[in-house]
C-alpha positions as a Python dict, from the first residue, in 0.01 Angstrom:
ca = {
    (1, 'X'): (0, 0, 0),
    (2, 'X'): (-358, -80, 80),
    (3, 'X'): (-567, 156, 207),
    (4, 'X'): (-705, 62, 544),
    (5, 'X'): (-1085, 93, 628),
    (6, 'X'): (-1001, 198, 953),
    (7, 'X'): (-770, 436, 1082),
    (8, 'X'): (-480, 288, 1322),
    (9, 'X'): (-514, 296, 1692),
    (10, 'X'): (-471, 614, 1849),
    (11, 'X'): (-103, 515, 2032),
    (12, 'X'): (22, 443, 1739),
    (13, 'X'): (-103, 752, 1504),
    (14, 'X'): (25, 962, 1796),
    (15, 'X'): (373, 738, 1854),
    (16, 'X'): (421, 827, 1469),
    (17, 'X'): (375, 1178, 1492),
    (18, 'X'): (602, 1295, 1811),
    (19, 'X'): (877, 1044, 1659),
    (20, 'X'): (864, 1235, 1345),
    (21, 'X'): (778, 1594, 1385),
    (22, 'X'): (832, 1697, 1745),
    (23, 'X'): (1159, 1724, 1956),
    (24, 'X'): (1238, 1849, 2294),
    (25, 'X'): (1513, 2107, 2341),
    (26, 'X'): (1523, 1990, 2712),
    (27, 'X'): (1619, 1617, 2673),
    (28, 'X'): (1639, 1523, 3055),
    (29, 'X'): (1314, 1619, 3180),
    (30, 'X'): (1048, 1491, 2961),
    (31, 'X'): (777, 1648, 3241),
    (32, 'X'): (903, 1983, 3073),
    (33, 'X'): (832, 1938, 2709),
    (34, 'X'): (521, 2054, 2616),
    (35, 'X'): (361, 1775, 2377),
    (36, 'X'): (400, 1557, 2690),
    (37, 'X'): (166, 1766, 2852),
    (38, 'X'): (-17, 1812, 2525),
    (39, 'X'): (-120, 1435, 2529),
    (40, 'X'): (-242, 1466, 2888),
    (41, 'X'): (-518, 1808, 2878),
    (42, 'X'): (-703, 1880, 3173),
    (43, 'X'): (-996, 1655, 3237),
    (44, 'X'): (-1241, 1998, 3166),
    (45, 'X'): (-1045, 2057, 2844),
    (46, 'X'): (-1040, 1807, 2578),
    (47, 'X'): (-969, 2062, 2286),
    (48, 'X'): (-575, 1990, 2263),
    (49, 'X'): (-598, 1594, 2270),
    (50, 'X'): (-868, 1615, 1963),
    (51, 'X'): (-650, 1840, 1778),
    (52, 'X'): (-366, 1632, 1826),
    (53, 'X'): (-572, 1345, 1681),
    (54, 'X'): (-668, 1547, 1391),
    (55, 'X'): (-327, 1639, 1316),
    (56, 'X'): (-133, 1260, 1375),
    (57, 'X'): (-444, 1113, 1179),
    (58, 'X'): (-386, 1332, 852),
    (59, 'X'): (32, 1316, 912),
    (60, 'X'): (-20, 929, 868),
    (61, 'X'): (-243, 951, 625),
    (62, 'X'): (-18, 1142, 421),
    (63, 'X'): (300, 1001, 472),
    (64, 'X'): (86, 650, 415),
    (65, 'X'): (-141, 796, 77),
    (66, 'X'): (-428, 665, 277),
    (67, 'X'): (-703, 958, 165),
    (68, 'X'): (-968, 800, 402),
    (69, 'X'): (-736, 941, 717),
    (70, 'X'): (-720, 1250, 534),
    (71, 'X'): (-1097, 1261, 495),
    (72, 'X'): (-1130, 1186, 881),
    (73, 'X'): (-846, 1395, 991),
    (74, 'X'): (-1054, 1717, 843),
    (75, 'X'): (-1322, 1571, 1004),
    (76, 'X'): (-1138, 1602, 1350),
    (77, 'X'): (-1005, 1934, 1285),
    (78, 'X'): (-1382, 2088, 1194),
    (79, 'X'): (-1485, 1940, 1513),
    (80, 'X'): (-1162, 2071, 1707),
    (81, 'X'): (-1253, 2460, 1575),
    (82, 'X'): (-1570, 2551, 1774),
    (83, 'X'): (-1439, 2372, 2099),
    (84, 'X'): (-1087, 2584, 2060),
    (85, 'X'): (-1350, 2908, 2034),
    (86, 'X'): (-1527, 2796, 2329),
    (87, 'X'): (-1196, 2749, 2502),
    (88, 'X'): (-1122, 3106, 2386),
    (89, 'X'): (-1417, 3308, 2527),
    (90, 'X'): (-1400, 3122, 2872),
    (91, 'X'): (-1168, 3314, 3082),
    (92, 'X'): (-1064, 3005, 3280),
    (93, 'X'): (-918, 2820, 2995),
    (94, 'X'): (-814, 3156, 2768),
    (95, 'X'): (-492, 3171, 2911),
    (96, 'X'): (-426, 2805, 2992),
    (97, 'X'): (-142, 2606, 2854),
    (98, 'X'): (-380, 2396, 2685),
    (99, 'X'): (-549, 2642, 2475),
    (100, 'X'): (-208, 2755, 2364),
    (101, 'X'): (-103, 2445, 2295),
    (102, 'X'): (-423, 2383, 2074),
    (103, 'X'): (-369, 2656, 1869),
    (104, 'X'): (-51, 2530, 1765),
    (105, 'X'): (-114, 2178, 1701),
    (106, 'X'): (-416, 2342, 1482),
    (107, 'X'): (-139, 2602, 1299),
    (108, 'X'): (64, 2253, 1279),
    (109, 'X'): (-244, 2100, 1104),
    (110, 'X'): (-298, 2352, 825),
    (111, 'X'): (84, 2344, 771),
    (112, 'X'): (28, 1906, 698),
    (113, 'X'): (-283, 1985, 506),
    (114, 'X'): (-248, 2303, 380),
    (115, 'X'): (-588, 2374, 252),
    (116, 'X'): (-452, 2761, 180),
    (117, 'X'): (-255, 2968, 257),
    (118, 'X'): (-493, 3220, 437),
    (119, 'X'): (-570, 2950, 625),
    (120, 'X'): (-233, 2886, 756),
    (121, 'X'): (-152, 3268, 817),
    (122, 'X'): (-474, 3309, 992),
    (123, 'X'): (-365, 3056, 1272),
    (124, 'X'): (-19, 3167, 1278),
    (125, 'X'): (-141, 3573, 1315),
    (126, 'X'): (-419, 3421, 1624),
    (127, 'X'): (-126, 3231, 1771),
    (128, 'X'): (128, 3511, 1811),
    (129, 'X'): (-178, 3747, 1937),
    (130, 'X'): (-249, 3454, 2207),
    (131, 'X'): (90, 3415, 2309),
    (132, 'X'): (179, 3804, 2381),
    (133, 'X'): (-143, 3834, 2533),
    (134, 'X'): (-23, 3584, 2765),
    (135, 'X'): (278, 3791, 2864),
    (136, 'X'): (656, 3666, 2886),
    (137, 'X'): (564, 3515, 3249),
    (138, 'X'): (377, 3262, 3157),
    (139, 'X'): (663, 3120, 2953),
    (140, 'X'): (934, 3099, 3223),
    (141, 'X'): (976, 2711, 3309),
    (142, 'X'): (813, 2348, 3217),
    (143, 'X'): (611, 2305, 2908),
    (144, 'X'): (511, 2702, 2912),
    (145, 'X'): (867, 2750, 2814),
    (146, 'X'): (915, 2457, 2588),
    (147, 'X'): (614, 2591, 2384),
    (148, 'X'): (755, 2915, 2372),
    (149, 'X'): (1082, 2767, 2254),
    (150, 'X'): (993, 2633, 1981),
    (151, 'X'): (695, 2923, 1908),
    (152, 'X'): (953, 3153, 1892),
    (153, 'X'): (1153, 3008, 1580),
    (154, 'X'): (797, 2972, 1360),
    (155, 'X'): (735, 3328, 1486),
    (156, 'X'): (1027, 3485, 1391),
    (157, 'X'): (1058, 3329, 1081),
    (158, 'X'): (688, 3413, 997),
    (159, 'X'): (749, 3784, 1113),
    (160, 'X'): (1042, 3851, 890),
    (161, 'X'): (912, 3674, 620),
    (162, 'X'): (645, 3903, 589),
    (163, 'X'): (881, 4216, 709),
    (164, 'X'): (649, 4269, 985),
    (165, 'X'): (777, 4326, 1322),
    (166, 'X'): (722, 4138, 1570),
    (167, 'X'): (659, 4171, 1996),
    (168, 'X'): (917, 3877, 2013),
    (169, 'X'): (1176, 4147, 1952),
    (170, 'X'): (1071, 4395, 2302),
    (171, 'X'): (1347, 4377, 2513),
    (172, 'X'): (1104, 4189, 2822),
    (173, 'X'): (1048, 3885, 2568),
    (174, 'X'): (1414, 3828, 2485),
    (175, 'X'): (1521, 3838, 2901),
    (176, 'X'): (1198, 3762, 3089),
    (177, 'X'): (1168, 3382, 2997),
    (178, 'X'): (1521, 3289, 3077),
    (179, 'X'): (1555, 3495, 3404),
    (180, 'X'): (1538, 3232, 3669),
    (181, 'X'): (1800, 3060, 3436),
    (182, 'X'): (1980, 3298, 3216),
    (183, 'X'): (2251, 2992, 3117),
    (184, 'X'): (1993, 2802, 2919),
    (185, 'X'): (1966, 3144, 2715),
    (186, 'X'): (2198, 2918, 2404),
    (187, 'X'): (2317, 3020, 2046),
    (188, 'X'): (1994, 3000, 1871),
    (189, 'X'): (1784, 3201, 2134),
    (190, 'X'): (2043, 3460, 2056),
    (191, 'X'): (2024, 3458, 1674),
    (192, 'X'): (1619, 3470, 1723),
    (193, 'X'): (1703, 3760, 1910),
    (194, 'X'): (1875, 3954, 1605),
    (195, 'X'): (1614, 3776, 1333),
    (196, 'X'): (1355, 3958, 1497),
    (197, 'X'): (1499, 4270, 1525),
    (198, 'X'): (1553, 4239, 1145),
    (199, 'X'): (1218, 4210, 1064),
    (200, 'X'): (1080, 4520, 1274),
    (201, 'X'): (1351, 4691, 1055),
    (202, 'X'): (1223, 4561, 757),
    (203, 'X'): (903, 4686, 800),
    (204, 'X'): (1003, 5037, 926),
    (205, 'X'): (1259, 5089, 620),
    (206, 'X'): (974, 4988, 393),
    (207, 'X'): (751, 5242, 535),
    (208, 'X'): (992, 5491, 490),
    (209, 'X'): (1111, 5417, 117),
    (210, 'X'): (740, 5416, 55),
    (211, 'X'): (646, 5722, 237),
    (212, 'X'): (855, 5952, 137),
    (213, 'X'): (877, 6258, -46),
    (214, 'X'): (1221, 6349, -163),
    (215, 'X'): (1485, 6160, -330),
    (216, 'X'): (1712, 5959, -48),
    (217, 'X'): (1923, 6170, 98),
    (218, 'X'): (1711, 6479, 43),
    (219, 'X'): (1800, 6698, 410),
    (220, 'X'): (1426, 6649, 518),
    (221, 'X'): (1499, 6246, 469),
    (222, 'X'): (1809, 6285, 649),
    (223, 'X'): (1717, 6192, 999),
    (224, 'X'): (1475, 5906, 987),
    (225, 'X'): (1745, 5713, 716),
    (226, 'X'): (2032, 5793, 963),
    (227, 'X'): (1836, 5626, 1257),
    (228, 'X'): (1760, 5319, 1007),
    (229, 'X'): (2118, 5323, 903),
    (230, 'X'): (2227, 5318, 1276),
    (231, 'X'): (1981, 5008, 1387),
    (232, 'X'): (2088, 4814, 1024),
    (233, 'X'): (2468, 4826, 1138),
    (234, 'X'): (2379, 4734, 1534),
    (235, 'X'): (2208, 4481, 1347),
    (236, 'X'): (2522, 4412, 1154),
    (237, 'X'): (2739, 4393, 1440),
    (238, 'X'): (2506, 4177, 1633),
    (239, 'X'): (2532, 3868, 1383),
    (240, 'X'): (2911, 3950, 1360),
    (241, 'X'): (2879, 3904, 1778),
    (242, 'X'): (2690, 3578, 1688),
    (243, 'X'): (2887, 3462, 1434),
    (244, 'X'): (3211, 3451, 1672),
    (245, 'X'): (3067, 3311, 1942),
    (246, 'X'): (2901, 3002, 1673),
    (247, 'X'): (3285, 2971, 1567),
    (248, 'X'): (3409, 2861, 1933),
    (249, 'X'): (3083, 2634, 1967),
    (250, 'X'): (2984, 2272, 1942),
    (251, 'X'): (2799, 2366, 1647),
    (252, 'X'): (3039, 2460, 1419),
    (253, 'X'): (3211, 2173, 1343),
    (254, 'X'): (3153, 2147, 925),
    (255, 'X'): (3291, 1977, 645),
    (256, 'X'): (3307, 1993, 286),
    (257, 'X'): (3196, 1655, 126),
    (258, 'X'): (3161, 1536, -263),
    (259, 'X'): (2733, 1476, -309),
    (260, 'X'): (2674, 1096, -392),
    (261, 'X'): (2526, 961, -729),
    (262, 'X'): (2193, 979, -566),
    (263, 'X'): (2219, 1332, -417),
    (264, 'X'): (1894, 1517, -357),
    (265, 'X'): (2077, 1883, -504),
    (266, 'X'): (2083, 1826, -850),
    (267, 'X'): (1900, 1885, -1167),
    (268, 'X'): (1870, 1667, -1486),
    (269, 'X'): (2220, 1707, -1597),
    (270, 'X'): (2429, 1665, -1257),
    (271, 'X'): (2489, 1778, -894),
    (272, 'X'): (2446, 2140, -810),
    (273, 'X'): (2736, 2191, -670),
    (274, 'X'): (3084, 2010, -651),
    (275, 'X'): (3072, 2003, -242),
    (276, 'X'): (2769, 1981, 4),
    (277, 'X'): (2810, 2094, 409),
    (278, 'X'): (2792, 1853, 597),
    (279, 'X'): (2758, 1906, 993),
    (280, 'X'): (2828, 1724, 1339),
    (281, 'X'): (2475, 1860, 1461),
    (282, 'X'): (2148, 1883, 1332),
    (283, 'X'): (2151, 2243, 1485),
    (284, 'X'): (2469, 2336, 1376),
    (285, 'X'): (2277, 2348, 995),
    (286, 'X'): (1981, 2477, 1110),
    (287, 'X'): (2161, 2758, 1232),
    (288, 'X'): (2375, 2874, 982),
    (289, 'X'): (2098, 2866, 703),
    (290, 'X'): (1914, 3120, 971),
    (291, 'X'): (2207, 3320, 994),
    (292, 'X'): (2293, 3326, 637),
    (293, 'X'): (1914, 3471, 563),
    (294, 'X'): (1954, 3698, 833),
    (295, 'X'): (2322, 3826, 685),
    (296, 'X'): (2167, 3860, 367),
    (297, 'X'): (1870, 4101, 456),
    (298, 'X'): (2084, 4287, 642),
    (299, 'X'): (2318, 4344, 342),
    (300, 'X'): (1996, 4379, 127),
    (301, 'X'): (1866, 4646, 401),
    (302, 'X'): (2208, 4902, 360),
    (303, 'X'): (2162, 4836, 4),
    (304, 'X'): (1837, 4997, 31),
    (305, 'X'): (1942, 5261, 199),
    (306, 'X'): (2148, 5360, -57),
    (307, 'X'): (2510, 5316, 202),
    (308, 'X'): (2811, 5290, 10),
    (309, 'X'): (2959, 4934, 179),
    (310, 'X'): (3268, 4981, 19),
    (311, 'X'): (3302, 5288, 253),
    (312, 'X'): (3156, 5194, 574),
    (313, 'X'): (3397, 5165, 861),
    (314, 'X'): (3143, 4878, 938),
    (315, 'X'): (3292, 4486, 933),
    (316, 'X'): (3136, 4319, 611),
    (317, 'X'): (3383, 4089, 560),
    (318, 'X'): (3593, 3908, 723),
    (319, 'X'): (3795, 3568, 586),
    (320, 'X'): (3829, 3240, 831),
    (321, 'X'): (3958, 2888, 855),
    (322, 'X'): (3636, 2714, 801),
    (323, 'X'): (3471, 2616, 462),
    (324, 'X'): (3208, 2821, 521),
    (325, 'X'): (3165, 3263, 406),
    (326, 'X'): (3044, 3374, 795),
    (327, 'X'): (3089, 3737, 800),
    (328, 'X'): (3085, 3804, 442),
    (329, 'X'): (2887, 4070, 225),
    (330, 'X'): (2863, 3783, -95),
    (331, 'X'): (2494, 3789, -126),
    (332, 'X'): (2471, 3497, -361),
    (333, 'X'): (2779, 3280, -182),
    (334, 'X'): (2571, 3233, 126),
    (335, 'X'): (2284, 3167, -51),
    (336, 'X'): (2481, 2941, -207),
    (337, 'X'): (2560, 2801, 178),
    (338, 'X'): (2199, 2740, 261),
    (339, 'X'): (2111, 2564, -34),
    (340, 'X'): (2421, 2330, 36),
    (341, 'X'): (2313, 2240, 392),
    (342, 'X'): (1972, 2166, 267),
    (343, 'X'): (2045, 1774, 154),
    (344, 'X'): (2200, 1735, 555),
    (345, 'X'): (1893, 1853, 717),
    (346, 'X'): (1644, 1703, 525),
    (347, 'X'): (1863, 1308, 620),
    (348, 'X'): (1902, 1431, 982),
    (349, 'X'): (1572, 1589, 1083),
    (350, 'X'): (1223, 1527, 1004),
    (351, 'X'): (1091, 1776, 1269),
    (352, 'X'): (812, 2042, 1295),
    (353, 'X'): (1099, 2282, 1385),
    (354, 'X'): (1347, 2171, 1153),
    (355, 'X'): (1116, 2226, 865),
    (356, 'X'): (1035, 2596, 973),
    (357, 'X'): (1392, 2656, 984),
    (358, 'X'): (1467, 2613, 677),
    (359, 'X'): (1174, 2728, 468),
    (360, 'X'): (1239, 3080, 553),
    (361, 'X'): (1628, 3099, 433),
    (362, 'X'): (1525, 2899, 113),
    (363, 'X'): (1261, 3168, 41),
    (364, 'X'): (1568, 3416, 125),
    (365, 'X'): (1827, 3257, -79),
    (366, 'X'): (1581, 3194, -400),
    (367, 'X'): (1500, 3556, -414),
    (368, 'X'): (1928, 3653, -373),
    (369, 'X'): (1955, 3375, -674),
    (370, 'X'): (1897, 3426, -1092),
    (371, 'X'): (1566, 3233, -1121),
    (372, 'X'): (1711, 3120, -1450),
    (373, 'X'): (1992, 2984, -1272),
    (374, 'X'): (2025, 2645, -1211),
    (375, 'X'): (1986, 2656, -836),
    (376, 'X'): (1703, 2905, -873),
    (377, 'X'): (1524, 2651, -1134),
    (378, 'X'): (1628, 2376, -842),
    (379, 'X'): (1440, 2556, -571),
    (380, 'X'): (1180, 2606, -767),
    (381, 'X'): (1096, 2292, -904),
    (382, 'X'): (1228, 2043, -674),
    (383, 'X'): (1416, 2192, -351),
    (384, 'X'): (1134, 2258, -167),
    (385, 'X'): (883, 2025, -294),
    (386, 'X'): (1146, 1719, -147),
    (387, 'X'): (1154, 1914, 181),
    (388, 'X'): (749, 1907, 182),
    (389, 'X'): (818, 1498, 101),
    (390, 'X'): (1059, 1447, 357),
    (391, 'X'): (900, 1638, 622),
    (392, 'X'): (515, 1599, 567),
    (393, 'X'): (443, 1948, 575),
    (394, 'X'): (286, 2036, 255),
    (395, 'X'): (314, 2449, 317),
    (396, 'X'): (695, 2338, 207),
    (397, 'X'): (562, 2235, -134),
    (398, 'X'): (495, 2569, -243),
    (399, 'X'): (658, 2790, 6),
    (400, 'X'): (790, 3018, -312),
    (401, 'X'): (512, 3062, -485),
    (402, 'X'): (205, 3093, -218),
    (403, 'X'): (379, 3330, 41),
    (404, 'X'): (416, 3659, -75),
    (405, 'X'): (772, 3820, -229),
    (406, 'X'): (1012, 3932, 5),
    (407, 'X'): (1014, 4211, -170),
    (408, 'X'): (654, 4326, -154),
    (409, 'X'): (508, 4166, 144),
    (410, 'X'): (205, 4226, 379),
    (411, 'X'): (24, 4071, 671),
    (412, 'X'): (-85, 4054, 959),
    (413, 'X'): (178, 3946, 1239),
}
């Protein structure tokens, strides 16, 4: 394709980007969604608009190979930086939508461009800081809430990616936001719930393994591993809660189907695996990779803890109808799972969202996986990287190898 000397008009750079990166939980009230809002800023704060330039100008660029939008799309975002400081130290516009709302389209940037990965972190750390400092009230109805929505799954994820915990998981910002309408409290508010729980957990068991003194078990260890025992298996019981509640849903509805010749999850030699899930919602796969990386840290959590699972009174597994593990304590199986929704999701969704939704439970299920293993070698070399292709978001490319291990993480959340 030839590269253009120009960059498109504005309508359609922008008309490119919401059609493939956002979407709107809240279908029948477009006033609500936040990017609508986005592309209208205040007349005395112009910071959001030029960062959503910046970030539809290098999107195109990249999904087009045109390097000259790339070029000016850095251009915008340099330009975008100062004015979203300015924004910051005025105390009219520091808590405003807007500013919010230009902090993520800037975190969105850095995940298109990704320049580094201390860039991208930075933005995500000064985005969660901005949005607690707002407080849970601010995030109750119209695009305050949609925001938050969709802030809360790249949050989460972020949070117990790095096993930091998070203020997503205080009781006032799981209830507070939904109160004037608890019934639009649905499924996947309720697993974000549990996923951020996990990853205060995380961090707290890792500060105690680290910490301490005497072998596991030792009497003087005795109380602060009980308590982390005791939160692992609410935790436990939680996503069993969850996982019933999925079953009866819409979003359950999955099938078992044989990958074509030109299937996406395969190697060299052939497909990686004799059936891939296939779903009646886009959501429906979304979640259960989420749940499935949540399952498996808590597993990998009692494991730490040294609990004997074939002892505990606690429900590990538990066999049902469908084709998929649910409540199961196979490790590798529903790693297995996630990988096997990944060729559906990457046909069906395109989104900002859908993209952070996944690259966590990849990073999850490579690290339960043999890295010698053909699906380890898979995600390695090629799962992710057609993600980034698909999606446009190049953090994807290298999501294993820039963020740091699950098992020896740090960062500021």
């Amino acid at each position: 394709m030839a590269i253009r000397s120009e960059p498109p008009d504005e309508n359609i750079l922008v008309g490119f980007l919401v059609n493939n990166i956002f979407h709107s939980r809240n279908q029948h009230d477009p006033s609500a969604w936040w990017v609508n809002r986005a592309l209208q800023p205040k007349t005395n704060s112009k910071t959001s608009r030029l960062a959503l330039i910046a970030l539809a100008i290098t999107f195109y660029g990249r999904a087009h190979r045109q390097a000259n939008l790339l070029t000016e799309g850095r251009r915008l975002y340099g330009k975008a930086l100062p004015q979203l400081r300015d924004d910051l130290m005025d105390p009219s516009e520091a808590w405003s939508f807007e500013t919010l709302a230009s902090v993520t389209i800037l975190g969105m940037y850095e995940s298109v461009a990704f320049t580094s990965g201390a860039a991208w972190i930075q933005h995500a750390g000064g985005l969660g800081r901005l949005m607690e400092a707002r407080g849970p009230w601010r995030h109750k109805s119209g695009p305050g809430k949609s925001l938050f929505l969709e802030l809360r799954v790249f949050l989460s994820a972020k949070a117990i990616t790095f096993r930091k915990g998070t203020f997503l998981a205080q009781e006032i910002w799981k209830k507070v936001p939904w109160e004037d309408d608890p019934s639009s409290k649905n499924l996947i508010d309720f697993l974000l719930d549990i996923v951020c729980d996990i990853a205060g957990l995380l961090e707290e068991t890792d500060t105690f393994l680290s910490s301490r003194s005497y072998p596991l078990g030792y009497s003087q260890e005795a109380l602060p591993s009980i308590r982390l025992q005791e939160r692992a298996f609410a935790c436990l019981d939680s996503a069993n809660t969850w996982w019933h509640k999925w079953e009866n849903s819409k979003y359950s509805t999955c099938s078992e189907v044989t990958p074509g010749s030109s299937t996406s999850t395969a190697d060299k030699d052939r497909p990686l695996y004799l059936t891939l899930l296939w779903f009646d919602n886009i959501w429906g796969a979304f979640m259960l990779a989420l749940h499935n990386a949540g399952r498996i840290m808590i597993i990998q959590l009692l494991e730490a803890l040294q609990i004997d699972l074939m002892s505990t009174v606690a429900v590990l597994d538990e066999y049902n109808f469908s084709p998929l593990l649910g409540i199961s304590s196979d490790k590798r199986g529903l790693a297995n799972e996630i990988c096997r929704c990944v060729e559906y999701c990457q046909l069906k969704s395109r989104k900002y969202i859908g993209t952070f939704c996944l690259l966590f439970p990849l990073k999850v299920a490579y690290e339960c996986l043999e890295s010698q293993s053909r699906a380890g070698k898979w995600l390695w070399n090629k799962g992710t990287s057609d993600l980034a292709n698909v999606s446009g978001f190049e953090i994807g490319r290298d999501i294993l190898k820039s963020l740091p291990s699950l098992e020896d993480a740090s960062g500021e959340v």
